């Protein structure tokens, strides 16, 4: 089953933070140490909430990959098989094409070929990086399990009946946001791990398709160069 939907929203919202920040800014002097501490805590909480949202988006992306990447790869391979079994394309240049026109076409072709080759390098790099990425994910998931245990222990002994606008409330908000962020990161990483075989299959299909397209474009380039003399 997909992890998508397993992330629990933080128990503090950006709207609550903004209201608290406005209240502190309005009620405490700029040089009041309490104001500085509260605003710093609110800023750290906001950072944790932003991280939560980012990890949530990553989770959705990897969940979609797990659902769709295999099907997308099969469609690419099917299209490629049709192209490879089709009659050889005639890349000879028509006699009506002038030399200036041909030179312009050759320049465009060279630019587009370079872009395709760069894309091919990127895909190969993504494929080659996957084994190391899997190792990194497993290590980070282990770290997060320990971190979450510490965070849950911390919040377990904190006072939950806090006064609005107090440092205790700010501390509670921060830990709650950090726990939500840690949980979201862990679930997103687990989904990245689960979707890896499907994403790898899609990358390999894209590599095959692009390699074929580059080979065909190079045939066209050679034909133009032969015509240009």
mmCIF file of C-alpha atoms in Angstrom:
data_model
loop_
_atom_site.group_PDB
_atom_site.id
_atom_site.type_symbol
_atom_site.label_atom_id
_atom_site.label_comp_id
_atom_site.label_asym_id
_atom_site.label_seq_id
_atom_site.Cartn_x
_atom_site.Cartn_y
_atom_site.Cartn_z
ATOM 1 C CA UNK A 1 0.000 0.000 0.000
ATOM 2 C CA UNK A 2 1.184 3.509 -0.720
ATOM 3 C CA UNK A 3 2.419 5.693 2.140
ATOM 4 C CA UNK A 4 0.573 8.634 0.579
ATOM 5 C CA UNK A 5 -1.937 9.915 3.105
ATOM 6 C CA UNK A 6 -0.081 8.517 6.127
ATOM 7 C CA UNK A 7 1.417 11.906 7.034
ATOM 8 C CA UNK A 8 -0.371 13.559 9.938
ATOM 9 C CA UNK A 9 -0.650 17.343 9.799
ATOM 10 C CA UNK A 10 1.253 19.310 12.475
ATOM 11 C CA UNK A 11 -0.651 20.404 15.580
ATOM 12 C CA UNK A 12 0.365 24.001 14.898
ATOM 13 C CA UNK A 13 -0.468 26.077 11.826
ATOM 14 C CA UNK A 14 1.171 28.964 9.973
ATOM 15 C CA UNK A 15 -1.910 31.068 10.796
ATOM 16 C CA UNK A 16 -1.342 30.491 14.525
ATOM 17 C CA UNK A 17 2.298 31.449 14.137
ATOM 18 C CA UNK A 18 1.501 34.646 12.281
ATOM 19 C CA UNK A 19 -1.022 35.686 14.914
ATOM 20 C CA UNK A 20 1.494 34.999 17.697
ATOM 21 C CA UNK A 21 4.258 36.886 15.859
ATOM 22 C CA UNK A 22 1.994 39.898 15.373
ATOM 23 C CA UNK A 23 0.939 39.834 19.011
ATOM 24 C CA UNK A 24 4.522 39.665 20.297
ATOM 25 C CA UNK A 25 5.708 42.367 17.902
ATOM 26 C CA UNK A 26 2.904 44.671 19.027
ATOM 27 C CA UNK A 27 3.080 44.045 22.776
ATOM 28 C CA UNK A 28 6.807 43.725 23.538
ATOM 29 C CA UNK A 29 9.563 46.273 22.990
ATOM 30 C CA UNK A 30 12.089 45.607 20.234
ATOM 31 C CA UNK A 31 14.916 45.165 22.752
ATOM 32 C CA UNK A 32 12.922 42.921 25.110
ATOM 33 C CA UNK A 33 14.822 39.590 25.449
ATOM 34 C CA UNK A 34 11.508 37.709 25.701
ATOM 35 C CA UNK A 35 10.433 39.161 22.336
ATOM 36 C CA UNK A 36 13.681 38.028 20.726
ATOM 37 C CA UNK A 37 13.387 34.513 22.146
ATOM 38 C CA UNK A 38 9.742 34.110 21.155
ATOM 39 C CA UNK A 39 10.266 35.369 17.599
ATOM 40 C CA UNK A 40 13.291 33.055 17.213
ATOM 41 C CA UNK A 41 11.219 30.086 18.380
ATOM 42 C CA UNK A 42 8.376 31.034 16.017
ATOM 43 C CA UNK A 43 10.862 31.315 13.126
ATOM 44 C CA UNK A 44 12.265 27.854 13.891
ATOM 45 C CA UNK A 45 8.727 26.465 14.024
ATOM 46 C CA UNK A 46 7.934 28.067 10.665
ATOM 47 C CA UNK A 47 11.067 26.430 9.201
ATOM 48 C CA UNK A 48 9.933 23.026 10.497
ATOM 49 C CA UNK A 49 6.467 23.556 8.985
ATOM 50 C CA UNK A 50 8.025 24.445 5.627
ATOM 51 C CA UNK A 51 10.098 21.262 5.778
ATOM 52 C CA UNK A 52 6.944 19.295 6.555
ATOM 53 C CA UNK A 53 5.276 20.672 3.417
ATOM 54 C CA UNK A 54 8.321 19.907 1.267
ATOM 55 C CA UNK A 55 8.494 16.308 2.498
ATOM 56 C CA UNK A 56 4.757 15.935 1.920
ATOM 57 C CA UNK A 57 5.218 17.026 -1.710
ATOM 58 C CA UNK A 58 8.106 14.587 -2.119
ATOM 59 C CA UNK A 59 5.916 11.801 -0.767
ATOM 60 C CA UNK A 60 3.194 12.570 -3.318
ATOM 61 C CA UNK A 61 5.731 12.633 -6.148
ATOM 62 C CA UNK A 62 7.277 9.284 -5.226
ATOM 63 C CA UNK A 63 3.854 7.729 -4.645
ATOM 64 C CA UNK A 64 2.823 8.788 -8.152
ATOM 65 C CA UNK A 65 6.041 7.325 -9.536
ATOM 66 C CA UNK A 66 5.308 4.029 -7.805
ATOM 67 C CA UNK A 67 1.851 4.032 -9.393
ATOM 68 C CA UNK A 68 2.726 5.238 -12.894
ATOM 69 C CA UNK A 69 6.427 4.801 -13.716
ATOM 70 C CA UNK A 70 6.172 1.139 -14.720
ATOM 71 C CA UNK A 71 3.283 1.851 -17.077
ATOM 72 C CA UNK A 72 5.115 4.858 -18.551
ATOM 73 C CA UNK A 73 8.228 2.734 -19.121
ATOM 74 C CA UNK A 74 6.211 0.058 -20.918
ATOM 75 C CA UNK A 75 4.663 2.697 -23.201
ATOM 76 C CA UNK A 76 8.106 4.066 -24.086
ATOM 77 C CA UNK A 77 9.502 0.614 -24.839
ATOM 78 C CA UNK A 78 6.467 -0.217 -26.990
ATOM 79 C CA UNK A 79 6.910 2.987 -28.995
ATOM 80 C CA UNK A 80 10.638 2.296 -29.354
ATOM 81 C CA UNK A 81 10.022 -1.224 -30.633
ATOM 82 C CA UNK A 82 7.719 0.155 -33.342
ATOM 83 C CA UNK A 83 10.337 2.719 -34.355
ATOM 84 C CA UNK A 84 13.127 0.151 -34.466
ATOM 85 C CA UNK A 85 11.071 -2.243 -36.609
ATOM 86 C CA UNK A 86 9.998 0.447 -39.073
ATOM 87 C CA UNK A 87 11.697 0.738 -42.490
ATOM 88 C CA UNK A 88 14.990 2.644 -42.505
ATOM 89 C CA UNK A 89 14.416 6.375 -42.821
ATOM 90 C CA UNK A 90 15.909 8.136 -45.846
ATOM 91 C CA UNK A 91 17.889 11.108 -44.565
ATOM 92 C CA UNK A 92 19.189 12.271 -47.945
ATOM 93 C CA UNK A 93 18.865 16.037 -48.394
ATOM 94 C CA UNK A 94 16.582 17.308 -51.165
ATOM 95 C CA UNK A 95 18.384 18.969 -54.066
ATOM 96 C CA UNK A 96 16.152 22.033 -53.683
ATOM 97 C CA UNK A 97 17.787 22.914 -50.335
ATOM 98 C CA UNK A 98 20.357 25.684 -50.801
ATOM 99 C CA UNK A 99 23.771 25.649 -49.120
ATOM 100 C CA UNK A 100 22.932 28.558 -46.746
ATOM 101 C CA UNK A 101 19.703 26.781 -45.741
ATOM 102 C CA UNK A 102 21.608 23.565 -45.214
ATOM 103 C CA UNK A 103 24.254 25.261 -43.063
ATOM 104 C CA UNK A 104 21.541 26.805 -40.902
ATOM 105 C CA UNK A 105 19.863 23.412 -40.485
ATOM 106 C CA UNK A 106 23.206 21.866 -39.546
ATOM 107 C CA UNK A 107 23.765 24.486 -36.832
ATOM 108 C CA UNK A 108 20.326 23.885 -35.359
ATOM 109 C CA UNK A 109 20.844 20.124 -35.528
ATOM 110 C CA UNK A 110 24.167 20.403 -33.710
ATOM 111 C CA UNK A 111 22.629 22.493 -30.899
ATOM 112 C CA UNK A 112 19.711 20.078 -30.479
ATOM 113 C CA UNK A 113 21.998 17.042 -30.560
ATOM 114 C CA UNK A 114 24.213 18.531 -27.861
ATOM 115 C CA UNK A 115 21.148 19.139 -25.688
ATOM 116 C CA UNK A 116 19.982 15.548 -26.188
ATOM 117 C CA UNK A 117 23.427 14.187 -25.325
ATOM 118 C CA UNK A 118 23.490 16.288 -22.153
ATOM 119 C CA UNK A 119 20.090 14.872 -21.236
ATOM 120 C CA UNK A 120 21.430 11.375 -21.883
ATOM 121 C CA UNK A 121 24.339 12.067 -19.526
ATOM 122 C CA UNK A 122 21.901 13.266 -16.854
ATOM 123 C CA UNK A 123 19.808 10.093 -17.141
ATOM 124 C CA UNK A 124 22.883 7.877 -16.921
ATOM 125 C CA UNK A 125 24.010 9.866 -13.890
ATOM 126 C CA UNK A 126 20.630 9.379 -12.206
ATOM 127 C CA UNK A 127 20.799 5.631 -12.840
ATOM 128 C CA UNK A 128 24.388 5.359 -11.581
ATOM 129 C CA UNK A 129 23.565 7.370 -8.434
ATOM 130 C CA UNK A 130 20.698 5.126 -7.344
ATOM 131 C CA UNK A 131 22.683 2.493 -5.384
ATOM 132 C CA UNK A 132 24.412 5.178 -3.301
ATOM 133 C CA UNK A 133 21.097 6.969 -2.802
ATOM 134 C CA UNK A 134 19.535 3.779 -1.414
ATOM 135 C CA UNK A 135 22.363 3.523 1.119
ATOM 136 C CA UNK A 136 21.858 7.163 2.113
ATOM 137 C CA UNK A 137 18.100 6.690 2.514
ATOM 138 C CA UNK A 138 18.478 3.667 4.783
ATOM 139 C CA UNK A 139 21.012 5.506 6.948
ATOM 140 C CA UNK A 140 18.792 8.595 7.217
ATOM 141 C CA UNK A 141 15.701 6.517 8.083
ATOM 142 C CA UNK A 142 17.673 4.942 10.937
ATOM 143 C CA UNK A 143 18.737 8.422 12.116
ATOM 144 C CA UNK A 144 15.155 9.664 11.960
ATOM 145 C CA UNK A 145 13.890 6.725 14.005
ATOM 146 C CA UNK A 146 16.307 7.685 16.792
ATOM 147 C CA UNK A 147 15.530 11.391 16.412
ATOM 148 C CA UNK A 148 11.784 10.767 16.609
ATOM 149 C CA UNK A 149 12.222 8.713 19.761
ATOM 150 C CA UNK A 150 14.096 11.630 21.344
ATOM 151 C CA UNK A 151 11.511 14.156 20.172
ATOM 152 C CA UNK A 152 8.612 12.050 21.460
ATOM 153 C CA UNK A 153 10.407 11.694 24.795
ATOM 154 C CA UNK A 154 10.898 15.461 24.957
ATOM 155 C CA UNK A 155 7.262 16.291 24.243
ATOM 156 C CA UNK A 156 6.127 13.578 26.621
ATOM 157 C CA UNK A 157 7.394 15.511 29.638
ATOM 158 C CA UNK A 158 6.320 18.967 28.401
ATOM 159 C CA UNK A 159 3.373 20.814 29.904
ATOM 160 C CA UNK A 160 0.483 20.767 27.387
ATOM 161 C CA UNK A 161 -1.670 23.284 29.291
ATOM 162 C CA UNK A 162 0.232 26.388 28.265
ATOM 163 C CA UNK A 163 -0.651 30.066 28.354
ATOM 164 C CA UNK A 164 -1.235 31.747 25.008
ATOM 165 C CA UNK A 165 1.786 33.772 23.925
ATOM 166 C CA UNK A 166 4.064 32.177 26.539
ATOM 167 C CA UNK A 167 7.524 30.693 26.009
ATOM 168 C CA UNK A 168 6.085 27.307 27.029
ATOM 169 C CA UNK A 169 3.567 27.514 24.187
ATOM 170 C CA UNK A 170 6.319 28.501 21.743
ATOM 171 C CA UNK A 171 8.476 25.568 22.872
ATOM 172 C CA UNK A 172 5.550 23.155 22.537
ATOM 173 C CA UNK A 173 4.734 24.417 19.046
ATOM 174 C CA UNK A 174 8.354 24.012 17.977
ATOM 175 C CA UNK A 175 8.647 20.402 19.139
ATOM 176 C CA UNK A 176 5.280 19.503 17.596
ATOM 177 C CA UNK A 177 6.357 20.992 14.251
ATOM 178 C CA UNK A 178 9.729 19.227 14.427
ATOM 179 C CA UNK A 179 8.043 15.882 15.122
ATOM 180 C CA UNK A 180 5.691 16.398 12.186
ATOM 181 C CA UNK A 181 8.653 17.266 9.941
ATOM 182 C CA UNK A 182 10.660 14.226 11.053
ATOM 183 C CA UNK A 183 7.706 11.898 10.506
ATOM 184 C CA UNK A 184 7.034 13.403 7.077
ATOM 185 C CA UNK A 185 10.670 13.045 6.042
ATOM 186 C CA UNK A 186 10.735 9.405 7.164
ATOM 187 C CA UNK A 187 7.557 8.502 5.258
ATOM 188 C CA UNK A 188 8.779 10.347 2.150
ATOM 189 C CA UNK A 189 12.112 8.498 2.254
ATOM 190 C CA UNK A 190 10.358 5.153 2.699
ATOM 191 C CA UNK A 191 8.212 5.935 -0.362
ATOM 192 C CA UNK A 192 11.321 6.941 -2.321
ATOM 193 C CA UNK A 193 12.827 3.571 -1.393
ATOM 194 C CA UNK A 194 9.669 1.657 -2.370
ATOM 195 C CA UNK A 195 9.357 3.467 -5.718
ATOM 196 C CA UNK A 196 13.017 3.008 -6.700
ATOM 197 C CA UNK A 197 12.554 -0.119 -8.887
ATOM 198 C CA UNK A 198 9.768 1.562 -10.869
ATOM 199 C CA UNK A 199 11.695 4.809 -11.277
ATOM 200 C CA UNK A 200 14.782 2.879 -12.372
ATOM 201 C CA UNK A 201 12.744 1.012 -14.976
ATOM 202 C CA UNK A 202 11.431 4.305 -16.348
ATOM 203 C CA UNK A 203 14.908 5.867 -16.469
ATOM 204 C CA UNK A 204 16.243 2.867 -18.411
ATOM 205 C CA UNK A 205 13.373 3.122 -20.883
ATOM 206 C CA UNK A 206 14.035 6.838 -21.309
ATOM 207 C CA UNK A 207 17.723 6.057 -21.839
ATOM 208 C CA UNK A 208 16.888 3.528 -24.583
ATOM 209 C CA UNK A 209 14.498 5.926 -26.307
ATOM 210 C CA UNK A 210 16.881 8.865 -26.198
ATOM 211 C CA UNK A 211 19.822 6.753 -27.376
ATOM 212 C CA UNK A 212 17.775 5.672 -30.397
ATOM 213 C CA UNK A 213 16.720 9.244 -31.155
ATOM 214 C CA UNK A 214 20.316 10.481 -30.931
ATOM 215 C CA UNK A 215 21.504 7.740 -33.293
ATOM 216 C CA UNK A 216 18.825 8.746 -35.818
ATOM 217 C CA UNK A 217 19.664 12.437 -35.510
ATOM 218 C CA UNK A 218 23.335 11.642 -36.070
ATOM 219 C CA UNK A 219 22.425 9.845 -39.297
ATOM 220 C CA UNK A 220 20.624 13.009 -40.371
ATOM 221 C CA UNK A 221 23.660 15.116 -39.461
ATOM 222 C CA UNK A 222 25.960 12.911 -41.505
ATOM 223 C CA UNK A 223 23.633 13.131 -44.475
ATOM 224 C CA UNK A 224 23.611 16.926 -44.278
ATOM 225 C CA UNK A 225 27.381 17.071 -43.924
ATOM 226 C CA UNK A 226 27.779 14.837 -46.997
ATOM 227 C CA UNK A 227 25.445 17.090 -48.972
ATOM 228 C CA UNK A 228 27.293 20.232 -47.834
ATOM 229 C CA UNK A 229 30.572 18.733 -49.007
#
